Short mmCIF file of C-alpha atoms in Angstrom, two decimals:
data_model
loop_
_atom_site.label_atom_id
_atom_site.label_comp_id
_atom_site.label_asym_id
_atom_site.label_seq_id
_atom_site.Cartn_x
_atom_site.Cartn_y
_atom_site.Cartn_z
CA MET F 14 53.48 93.86 3.20
CA PRO F 15 54.96 91.76 0.32
CA GLY F 16 58.01 89.74 1.69
CA SER F 17 57.20 90.18 5.16
CA PRO F 18 57.11 87.04 7.49
CA SER F 19 53.31 87.41 7.86
CA SER F 20 52.49 87.52 4.20
CA SER F 21 54.88 84.80 3.61
CA TRP F 22 53.33 82.67 6.25
CA ALA F 23 49.89 83.41 4.74
CA LEU F 24 51.00 82.14 1.14
CA TYR F 25 52.50 78.92 2.88
CA ARG F 26 49.18 78.45 4.68
CA ALA F 27 47.27 78.76 1.67
CA ARG F 28 49.28 76.36 -0.22
CA PHE F 29 49.09 73.93 2.40
CA SER F 30 45.28 74.21 2.58
CA SER F 31 45.07 73.96 -1.19
CA ILE F 32 47.06 70.87 -1.32
CA PHE F 33 44.98 69.14 1.29
CA GLN F 34 41.74 70.57 0.53
CA ASN F 35 40.11 67.58 -1.01
CA ALA F 36 42.16 64.85 0.40
CA ASP F 37 40.73 61.76 1.88
CA THR F 38 41.99 61.79 5.47
CA SER F 39 41.60 57.68 5.89
CA VAL F 40 43.81 57.16 2.53
CA LEU F 41 46.44 59.60 3.91
CA VAL F 42 46.51 57.76 7.43
CA ALA F 43 46.68 54.34 5.82
CA PHE F 44 49.40 54.99 3.67
CA TRP F 45 51.42 56.90 6.12
CA LEU F 46 51.01 53.62 8.50
CA PHE F 47 52.02 51.35 5.41
CA GLY F 48 55.15 53.31 4.99
CA LEU F 49 55.92 53.53 8.55
CA ILE F 50 55.53 49.86 9.40
CA ASN F 51 56.94 48.33 6.18
CA ASN F 52 60.11 49.97 6.83
CA VAL F 53 60.54 50.31 10.50
CA LEU F 54 61.83 46.77 11.18
CA TYR F 55 64.51 47.20 8.67
CA VAL F 56 65.67 50.44 10.22
CA ILE F 57 65.48 48.64 13.66
CA ILE F 58 67.53 45.96 12.43
CA LEU F 59 70.11 48.10 10.99
CA SER F 60 70.48 50.16 14.19
CA ALA F 61 70.85 46.98 16.03
CA ALA F 62 73.41 45.57 13.68
CA GLN F 63 76.43 46.53 15.85
CA ASP F 64 74.66 44.75 18.85
CA LEU F 65 73.77 41.67 17.02
CA VAL F 66 77.39 40.92 15.50
CA GLY F 67 79.76 42.99 17.40
CA SER F 68 82.86 44.62 16.16
CA ASP F 69 84.44 41.23 14.67
CA VAL F 70 81.67 40.96 11.99
CA PRO F 71 81.19 43.57 9.47
CA LYS F 72 77.98 45.64 9.73
CA GLY F 73 77.73 45.31 5.82
CA LEU F 74 76.88 41.50 6.40
CA VAL F 75 73.72 42.34 8.40
CA LEU F 76 73.07 45.01 5.72
CA LEU F 77 73.24 42.49 2.97
CA ALA F 78 71.02 39.99 4.67
CA ASP F 79 68.65 42.81 5.28
CA VAL F 80 68.43 43.99 1.65
CA LEU F 81 69.48 41.04 -0.78
CA PRO F 82 66.18 39.06 -0.33
CA SER F 83 64.14 42.56 -0.85
CA PHE F 84 66.14 43.24 -3.68
CA LEU F 85 65.60 40.02 -5.28
CA THR F 86 61.92 40.09 -4.45
CA LYS F 87 61.63 43.55 -6.25
CA LEU F 88 63.63 42.23 -9.09
CA ILE F 89 61.30 39.43 -9.85
CA ALA F 90 57.80 39.86 -8.34
CA PRO F 91 56.76 42.99 -10.48
CA TYR F 92 56.25 40.37 -13.17
CA PHE F 93 53.79 38.15 -11.39
CA ILE F 94 52.85 39.71 -8.06
CA HIS F 95 49.67 41.33 -9.46
CA LYS F 96 48.12 37.79 -9.64
CA VAL F 97 48.01 37.75 -5.94
CA PRO F 98 45.18 40.09 -4.17
CA TYR F 99 46.25 42.79 -2.04
CA TRP F 100 44.67 41.60 1.01
CA LEU F 101 46.44 38.39 1.00
CA ARG F 102 49.67 40.19 0.49
CA VAL F 103 49.39 42.07 3.38
CA ILE F 104 48.57 39.14 5.46
CA ALA F 105 51.73 37.55 4.16
CA PHE F 106 53.96 40.57 4.87
CA VAL F 107 52.91 40.69 8.57
CA ALA F 108 53.36 36.88 9.07
CA ALA F 109 57.06 36.97 7.42
CA SER F 110 58.06 40.18 9.18
CA SER F 111 56.93 39.11 12.59
CA LEU F 112 58.38 35.78 12.37
CA GLY F 113 61.70 37.28 11.30
CA MET F 114 61.72 39.72 14.37
CA PHE F 115 60.88 36.59 16.93
CA MET F 116 63.74 34.86 15.59
CA LEU F 117 66.08 37.68 16.14
CA ALA F 118 64.70 38.36 19.71
CA LEU F 119 64.69 35.06 20.85
CA THR F 120 68.10 33.86 19.65
CA PRO F 121 70.56 33.80 22.60
CA PRO F 122 73.83 36.01 22.22
CA GLU F 123 75.98 32.99 22.29
CA LYS F 124 74.07 31.37 19.29
CA SER F 125 75.38 31.34 15.73
CA VAL F 126 75.13 34.74 13.95
CA GLY F 127 73.56 32.53 11.16
CA VAL F 128 70.26 32.23 12.88
CA LYS F 129 70.11 35.94 13.53
CA LEU F 130 70.58 36.46 9.76
CA ALA F 131 67.72 34.07 8.85
CA GLY F 132 65.31 36.20 10.88
CA VAL F 133 66.82 39.34 9.00
CA ILE F 134 66.12 37.60 5.85
CA PHE F 135 62.44 36.87 6.85
CA ALA F 136 61.84 40.56 7.53
CA SER F 137 63.63 41.60 4.46
CA LEU F 138 61.33 39.50 2.34
CA SER F 139 58.41 41.08 3.83
CA SER F 140 59.72 44.72 3.40
CA GLY F 141 60.62 44.26 -0.14
CA ALA F 142 57.32 42.78 -1.48
CA GLY F 143 55.60 45.53 0.48
CA GLU F 144 57.35 48.25 -0.90
CA LEU F 145 56.66 47.46 -4.46
CA SER F 146 53.22 46.39 -3.38
CA PHE F 147 52.19 49.67 -1.76
CA LEU F 148 53.89 51.77 -4.22
CA GLY F 149 51.73 50.03 -7.06
CA LEU F 150 48.51 50.49 -4.68
CA THR F 151 49.25 54.29 -4.86
CA HIS F 152 48.33 54.08 -8.47
CA TYR F 153 44.73 53.70 -7.24
CA TYR F 154 44.60 56.27 -4.71
CA GLY F 155 46.61 59.36 -6.45
CA HIS F 156 49.25 61.56 -5.83
CA LEU F 157 48.71 62.53 -2.20
CA SER F 158 48.74 58.72 -1.33
CA LEU F 159 52.21 58.62 -2.55
CA ALA F 160 53.27 61.72 -0.32
CA ALA F 161 51.76 59.99 2.55
CA TRP F 162 53.60 56.79 1.75
CA GLY F 163 57.11 58.72 1.33
CA SER F 164 56.34 60.65 4.75
CA GLY F 165 55.71 57.27 6.41
CA THR F 166 58.88 55.59 5.08
CA GLY F 167 60.87 58.64 6.42
CA ALA F 168 59.05 58.44 9.79
CA ALA F 169 59.61 54.83 9.81
CA GLY F 170 63.63 55.68 9.69
CA LEU F 171 63.20 58.33 12.52
CA VAL F 172 60.83 56.07 14.71
CA GLY F 173 62.88 52.91 14.28
CA ALA F 174 66.29 54.36 15.05
CA GLY F 175 64.68 56.60 17.85
CA LEU F 176 62.94 53.73 19.52
CA TYR F 177 66.32 51.73 19.56
CA VAL F 178 68.33 54.67 20.77
CA MET F 179 65.66 55.35 23.55
CA PHE F 180 64.96 51.71 24.62
CA THR F 181 68.60 50.70 24.88
CA ASP F 182 70.47 53.88 25.68
CA TRP F 183 68.30 56.13 27.55
CA ILE F 184 65.77 53.49 29.31
CA GLY F 185 68.20 50.75 29.57
CA PHE F 186 66.28 47.90 27.86
CA SER F 187 68.29 44.95 26.68
CA VAL F 188 68.55 44.42 23.33
CA ARG F 189 66.56 41.05 23.29
CA HIS F 190 63.55 42.98 24.80
CA SER F 191 63.70 45.84 22.39
CA LEU F 192 63.70 43.39 19.37
CA LEU F 193 60.69 41.55 21.13
CA ALA F 194 58.51 44.58 21.48
CA SER F 195 59.19 45.48 17.70
CA ALA F 196 57.96 42.00 16.73
CA PHE F 197 54.28 43.25 17.16
CA LEU F 198 54.55 46.19 15.31
CA PRO F 199 53.49 44.84 11.88
CA VAL F 200 50.00 44.26 13.23
CA ILE F 201 49.42 47.87 12.74
CA MET F 202 49.83 47.13 8.76
CA LEU F 203 46.62 44.83 9.25
CA ILE F 204 44.62 47.54 10.87
CA SER F 205 45.44 50.19 8.20
CA PHE F 206 44.55 47.91 5.10
CA PHE F 207 41.23 46.32 6.53
CA LEU F 208 39.92 49.17 8.84
CA VAL F 209 41.34 52.48 7.80
CA LEU F 210 41.92 52.29 3.97
CA PRO F 211 38.71 52.88 1.91
CA ARG F 212 38.51 50.09 -0.55
CA GLY F 213 36.23 51.57 -3.25
CA PRO F 214 39.04 52.82 -5.47
CA LEU F 215 40.75 49.57 -5.52
CA ARG F 216 37.85 47.64 -6.27
CA GLN F 217 36.99 49.94 -9.10
CA GLY F 218 40.61 49.93 -10.54
CA SER F 219 40.68 46.11 -10.31
CA GLY F 220 37.58 45.93 -12.28
CA THR F 221 39.01 47.68 -14.97
CA LYS F 222 41.57 45.07 -15.79
CA ASP F 223 41.76 43.35 -19.14
CA TYR F 224 40.49 39.82 -19.13
CA GLY F 225 40.35 37.14 -22.02
CA ILE F 226 37.04 37.00 -24.07
CA ILE F 227 35.59 33.69 -24.99
CA SER F 228 34.77 33.71 -28.37
CA ASP F 229 31.27 32.88 -30.02
CA ARG F 230 32.88 29.69 -31.50
CA ASP F 231 33.75 28.57 -28.32
CA LEU F 232 30.55 29.34 -26.71
CA GLY F 233 28.97 27.51 -29.70
CA ARG F 234 31.05 24.31 -29.02
CA ASP F 235 29.72 24.48 -25.58
CA GLY F 236 26.20 24.45 -26.85
CA VAL F 237 26.83 21.48 -28.80
CA GLU F 238 28.40 19.57 -26.24
CA ASP F 239 25.65 20.15 -24.02
CA GLY F 240 23.55 18.34 -26.56
CA LEU F 241 25.50 15.21 -26.53
CA PRO F 242 24.51 11.76 -25.28
CA ALA F 243 25.63 11.36 -21.86
CA VAL F 244 27.69 7.99 -23.13
CA ASN F 245 29.74 10.53 -25.29
CA ALA F 246 30.68 12.97 -22.55
CA THR F 247 33.95 11.49 -21.56
CA SER F 248 35.18 10.97 -24.95
CA SER F 249 34.11 14.66 -26.21
CA LEU F 250 36.03 16.16 -23.25
CA LEU F 251 39.09 14.00 -24.04
CA ALA F 252 39.27 14.59 -27.56
CA PRO F 253 38.10 17.70 -29.31
CA GLU F 254 38.33 19.92 -26.22
CA SER F 255 41.74 18.74 -25.36
CA ARG F 256 42.93 20.32 -28.45
CA ALA F 257 40.84 23.39 -27.97
CA THR F 258 42.24 23.64 -24.61
CA SER F 259 45.98 23.32 -25.80
CA SER F 260 45.26 25.99 -28.28
CA ILE F 261 44.02 28.33 -25.66
CA LEU F 262 46.80 27.63 -23.54
CA GLU F 263 49.54 28.20 -26.19
CA THR F 264 47.59 31.57 -26.98
CA ASP F 265 47.86 32.54 -23.06
CA LYS F 266 51.62 31.59 -23.14
CA ALA F 267 52.31 33.80 -26.04
CA ASP F 268 50.53 36.60 -24.58
CA ALA F 269 52.16 36.01 -21.31
CA LEU F 270 55.56 36.06 -23.20
CA ARG F 271 54.49 39.22 -25.14
CA LYS F 272 53.57 41.21 -21.67
CA LEU F 273 57.00 40.05 -20.27
CA GLY F 274 59.00 41.45 -23.09
CA ALA F 275 57.07 44.61 -22.99
CA ASN F 276 57.64 45.01 -19.22
CA PHE F 277 61.42 44.49 -19.68
CA ARG F 278 61.15 47.29 -22.46
CA ARG F 279 59.32 49.48 -20.01
CA ALA F 280 62.02 48.76 -17.16
CA ARG F 281 64.79 49.75 -19.57
CA SER F 282 63.24 52.78 -20.55
CA LEU F 283 63.15 53.67 -16.90
CA PHE F 284 66.87 53.23 -15.99
CA LEU F 285 68.58 56.34 -17.10
CA PRO F 286 65.94 58.93 -15.87
CA TYR F 287 64.94 57.34 -12.58
CA MET F 288 66.52 54.09 -11.54
CA LEU F 289 70.24 55.07 -12.00
CA PRO F 290 70.16 58.23 -9.93
CA LEU F 291 68.37 56.40 -7.04
CA LEU F 292 70.85 53.50 -7.27
CA LEU F 293 73.68 55.97 -7.10
CA VAL F 294 72.39 57.87 -4.10
CA TYR F 295 71.69 54.66 -2.15
CA VAL F 296 75.07 53.14 -3.10
CA ALA F 297 76.79 56.16 -1.47
CA GLU F 298 74.58 56.50 1.54
CA TYR F 299 74.63 52.97 2.51
CA THR F 300 78.32 52.83 2.18
CA ILE F 301 78.57 55.64 4.56
CA ASN F 302 76.04 54.20 6.99
CA GLN F 303 77.63 50.69 7.15
CA GLY F 304 81.03 51.03 6.02
CA VAL F 305 82.38 54.35 7.25
CA SER F 306 80.03 55.32 10.28
CA PRO F 307 80.96 52.55 12.41
CA THR F 308 84.63 53.75 12.13
CA LEU F 309 83.70 57.69 12.78
CA LEU F 310 84.63 57.33 16.60
CA PHE F 311 86.11 60.04 18.79
CA PRO F 312 87.83 60.02 22.43
CA LEU F 313 84.75 59.67 24.60
CA GLU F 314 85.36 62.90 26.83
CA SER F 315 84.86 64.97 23.74
CA THR F 316 81.50 63.50 22.82
CA PRO F 317 78.04 63.13 24.60
CA PHE F 318 78.61 59.20 24.78
CA LYS F 319 79.63 57.04 27.57
CA GLU F 320 80.54 53.89 25.52
CA TYR F 321 82.02 53.72 21.83
CA ARG F 322 78.77 51.59 20.85
CA ASP F 323 76.56 54.77 21.25
CA PHE F 324 78.04 56.32 18.20
CA TYR F 325 76.60 54.10 15.55
CA PRO F 326 72.93 54.23 16.91
CA MET F 327 73.16 57.84 17.00
CA TYR F 328 74.56 58.44 13.64
CA GLY F 329 71.63 56.05 12.33
CA PHE F 330 69.01 58.24 14.20
CA LEU F 331 70.32 61.60 12.70
CA TYR F 332 70.43 60.13 9.16
CA GLN F 333 66.67 58.85 9.41
CA LEU F 334 65.77 62.28 10.86
CA GLY F 335 67.24 63.77 7.71
CA VAL F 336 65.33 61.18 5.64
CA PHE F 337 62.11 61.87 7.49
CA VAL F 338 62.12 65.68 6.83
CA SER F 339 63.12 65.33 3.00
CA ARG F 340 60.42 62.54 2.28
CA SER F 341 57.80 64.52 4.12
CA SER F 342 58.47 67.60 1.87
CA ILE F 343 57.35 66.25 -1.55
CA ALA F 344 53.96 68.16 -1.35
CA PHE F 345 55.92 71.62 -0.96
CA ILE F 346 59.33 71.15 -2.72
CA ARG F 347 59.98 69.31 -5.75
CA ILE F 348 63.72 68.19 -7.30
CA LYS F 349 63.29 67.43 -10.96
CA HIS F 350 67.17 67.16 -11.62
CA LEU F 351 67.81 63.83 -9.68
CA TYR F 352 71.46 63.58 -10.45
CA PHE F 353 72.43 66.69 -8.83
CA PRO F 354 71.56 65.33 -5.12
CA SER F 355 72.84 61.86 -6.03
CA LEU F 356 76.43 63.19 -6.81
CA LEU F 357 76.25 65.54 -3.71
CA GLN F 358 75.66 62.29 -1.89
CA VAL F 359 78.90 60.85 -3.35
CA GLY F 360 80.71 63.77 -2.06
CA ASN F 361 79.57 63.05 1.34
CA LEU F 362 80.92 59.49 0.85
CA VAL F 363 84.36 60.99 0.10
CA VAL F 364 84.59 63.52 2.86
CA LEU F 365 83.65 60.95 5.82
CA THR F 366 86.03 58.24 4.33
CA LEU F 367 88.83 60.82 4.31
CA HIS F 368 87.91 61.65 7.83
CA ALA F 369 88.19 58.06 8.83
CA LEU F 370 91.62 57.58 7.35
CA LEU F 371 92.93 61.12 8.27
CA PRO F 372 90.78 62.63 10.90
CA PHE F 373 90.51 66.51 10.27
CA LEU F 374 86.93 67.13 11.49
CA PRO F 375 87.53 68.71 15.09
CA SER F 376 84.52 67.66 16.73
CA VAL F 377 81.69 64.82 16.45
CA TYR F 378 79.10 67.51 15.94
CA LEU F 379 80.29 68.23 12.67
CA VAL F 380 80.03 64.78 11.92
CA PHE F 381 76.50 64.81 13.09
CA ILE F 382 75.60 67.76 10.74
CA ILE F 383 76.95 65.66 7.66
CA ILE F 384 75.13 62.74 8.59
CA PHE F 385 71.80 64.70 8.77
CA TRP F 386 72.54 66.18 5.41
CA GLU F 387 73.14 62.68 4.03
CA GLY F 388 69.66 61.65 5.19
CA LEU F 389 68.03 64.93 3.61
CA LEU F 390 69.79 63.96 0.22
CA GLY F 391 68.73 60.43 0.15
CA GLY F 392 65.31 60.96 1.21
CA ALA F 393 64.79 63.68 -1.41
CA VAL F 394 66.12 61.63 -4.33
CA TYR F 395 63.76 58.53 -2.99
CA VAL F 396 60.36 60.61 -2.90
CA ASN F 397 61.10 62.58 -5.97
CA THR F 398 61.91 59.75 -8.04
CA PHE F 399 58.72 58.24 -7.65
CA ALA F 400 56.81 61.70 -7.82
CA GLU F 401 58.55 62.15 -11.39
CA ILE F 402 57.26 58.81 -12.36
CA MET F 403 53.69 59.79 -11.09
CA GLN F 404 53.97 62.85 -13.36
CA ASN F 405 55.78 61.87 -16.42
CA VAL F 406 54.99 58.16 -16.99
CA PRO F 407 51.61 57.18 -18.71
CA ILE F 408 48.71 55.83 -16.47
CA SER F 409 48.89 52.50 -18.20
CA ASP F 410 52.36 51.91 -17.48
CA ARG F 411 52.44 53.70 -14.04
CA GLU F 412 51.70 50.84 -11.65
CA PHE F 413 54.43 48.45 -13.17
CA SER F 414 56.88 51.56 -13.43
CA LEU F 415 56.49 52.45 -9.60
CA GLY F 416 57.16 48.75 -8.63
CA ALA F 417 60.00 48.15 -10.95
CA THR F 418 61.90 51.34 -10.24
CA SER F 419 61.80 50.47 -6.51
CA VAL F 420 64.26 47.70 -7.38
CA SER F 421 67.02 50.57 -7.72
CA ASP F 422 67.23 51.41 -3.83
CA SER F 423 67.47 47.73 -2.97
CA GLY F 424 70.07 47.23 -5.67
CA GLY F 425 71.98 50.04 -4.46
CA ILE F 426 72.05 48.87 -1.03
CA CYS F 427 73.17 45.44 -2.02
CA ILE F 428 76.02 46.92 -3.70
CA ALA F 429 76.85 49.24 -0.82
CA SER F 430 76.71 46.10 1.46
CA PHE F 431 79.57 44.42 -0.66
CA ILE F 432 81.70 47.64 -0.60
CA SER F 433 81.03 48.33 3.11
CA MET F 434 81.99 45.00 4.31
CA ALA F 435 85.44 45.45 2.99
CA MET F 436 85.45 49.05 3.64
CA GLU F 437 84.60 48.98 7.30
CA VAL F 438 87.33 46.16 8.00
CA ARG F 439 90.05 48.30 6.14
CA LEU F 440 89.20 51.39 7.64
CA CYS F 441 89.14 49.80 11.26
CA ASN F 442 92.53 48.04 10.73
CA TRP F 443 94.07 51.28 9.57
CA GLN F 444 92.87 53.33 12.55
CA VAL F 445 94.28 50.50 14.74
CA GLN F 446 97.69 50.67 13.07
CA HIS F 447 97.63 54.44 13.62
CA GLY F 448 97.04 54.38 17.26
CA ARG F 449 93.12 54.54 17.20
CA ASP F 450 91.61 51.21 18.43
CA TRP F 451 88.30 52.32 19.40
CA CYS F 452 86.59 50.51 16.78
CA LYS F 453 87.84 47.27 18.13
CA LYS F 454 86.02 48.04 21.58
CA ILE F 455 82.49 47.01 20.78
CA GLN F 456 81.04 43.93 21.83
CA VAL F 457 77.99 41.35 20.91
CA SER F 458 74.89 42.36 23.10
#
């Protein structure tokens, strides 16, 4: 019967089967793991922000250290990173991210916050370069690789925040041991690239790239030189060929400048339809996460928590749960009007900020729902932005466009980190002045 649950489920199942009918499972697994591992350390660091710096240092400072290096990497790297082979990039990502986590885990609580922030920076550099690289890599493996990447990044939030809550709150591990265990997670990225991912599409795609062609004149000159007496070989290399080499280098430099200008024009054309809505949603949601949520506190007796430090990781977990759900839905639900969910995210920021100032939400469980909704919106804008690029941007520009647009999320988070550093301090001070000093009761772990 049309419209009945059984017929609806049959249609859904048929659609699901048709989507994945010709999918290469190894590609899906590899890109899902890329998304998971590339982002999971970033999430763990943000989940641990409160324990790393305490209540006296704004959580936006950790966010800034976690995203600014990534942002600068995404801003600059698309113009030259294509010269580095993917296998070498993956090895560098693993080394940098593991080093950063070891620095975080092995720094004693009484040591300078600056040492911990240096570890955050190493992990951030790896994450930023990894994101633009793996998004570019989806160009060789098709739309389903992007869906798998999006799902993996969403799962990273869920896994990272969930692991940190489970280790520190439920099992009782120390912050140090929780961070130390996470330092070994990047090894999974090596396994995914070298053992799981089929390399054929990448080799074929790389083989079609343009290279300079040696002219017949140059070949002829080489032939003439081969016939020179040995006594004149040195002079011939120093005289006529030096001028030819200089000419070639000048031509290459001009070509590089032309390509750079073309890439800038491409990036400009991406700003309004793709980069701006992605930027906007990230400014709003990370201002909530780092600037507002540390002050969304309630009396402990009215909540499921035993300590005030427990609110922040739980908010992070619920946000990441929403991100995971929405990023995993790209194969079934498409959003083409990217500005609509971005503006809804701004609405979430306004509502939660007003509650932090003038508490009107009667229960923490309502805040839980809003935070989950925030994650749904953020994840949806992220994955649908790149899906729109895959659909609408010409193939010749697609690899660059995917990498260049990824700068918007990091740019948005950078802006949010500066906003949240000021916002958290002012909101907390406001609450203390009005008899709610809960935000001052959280210490460094």
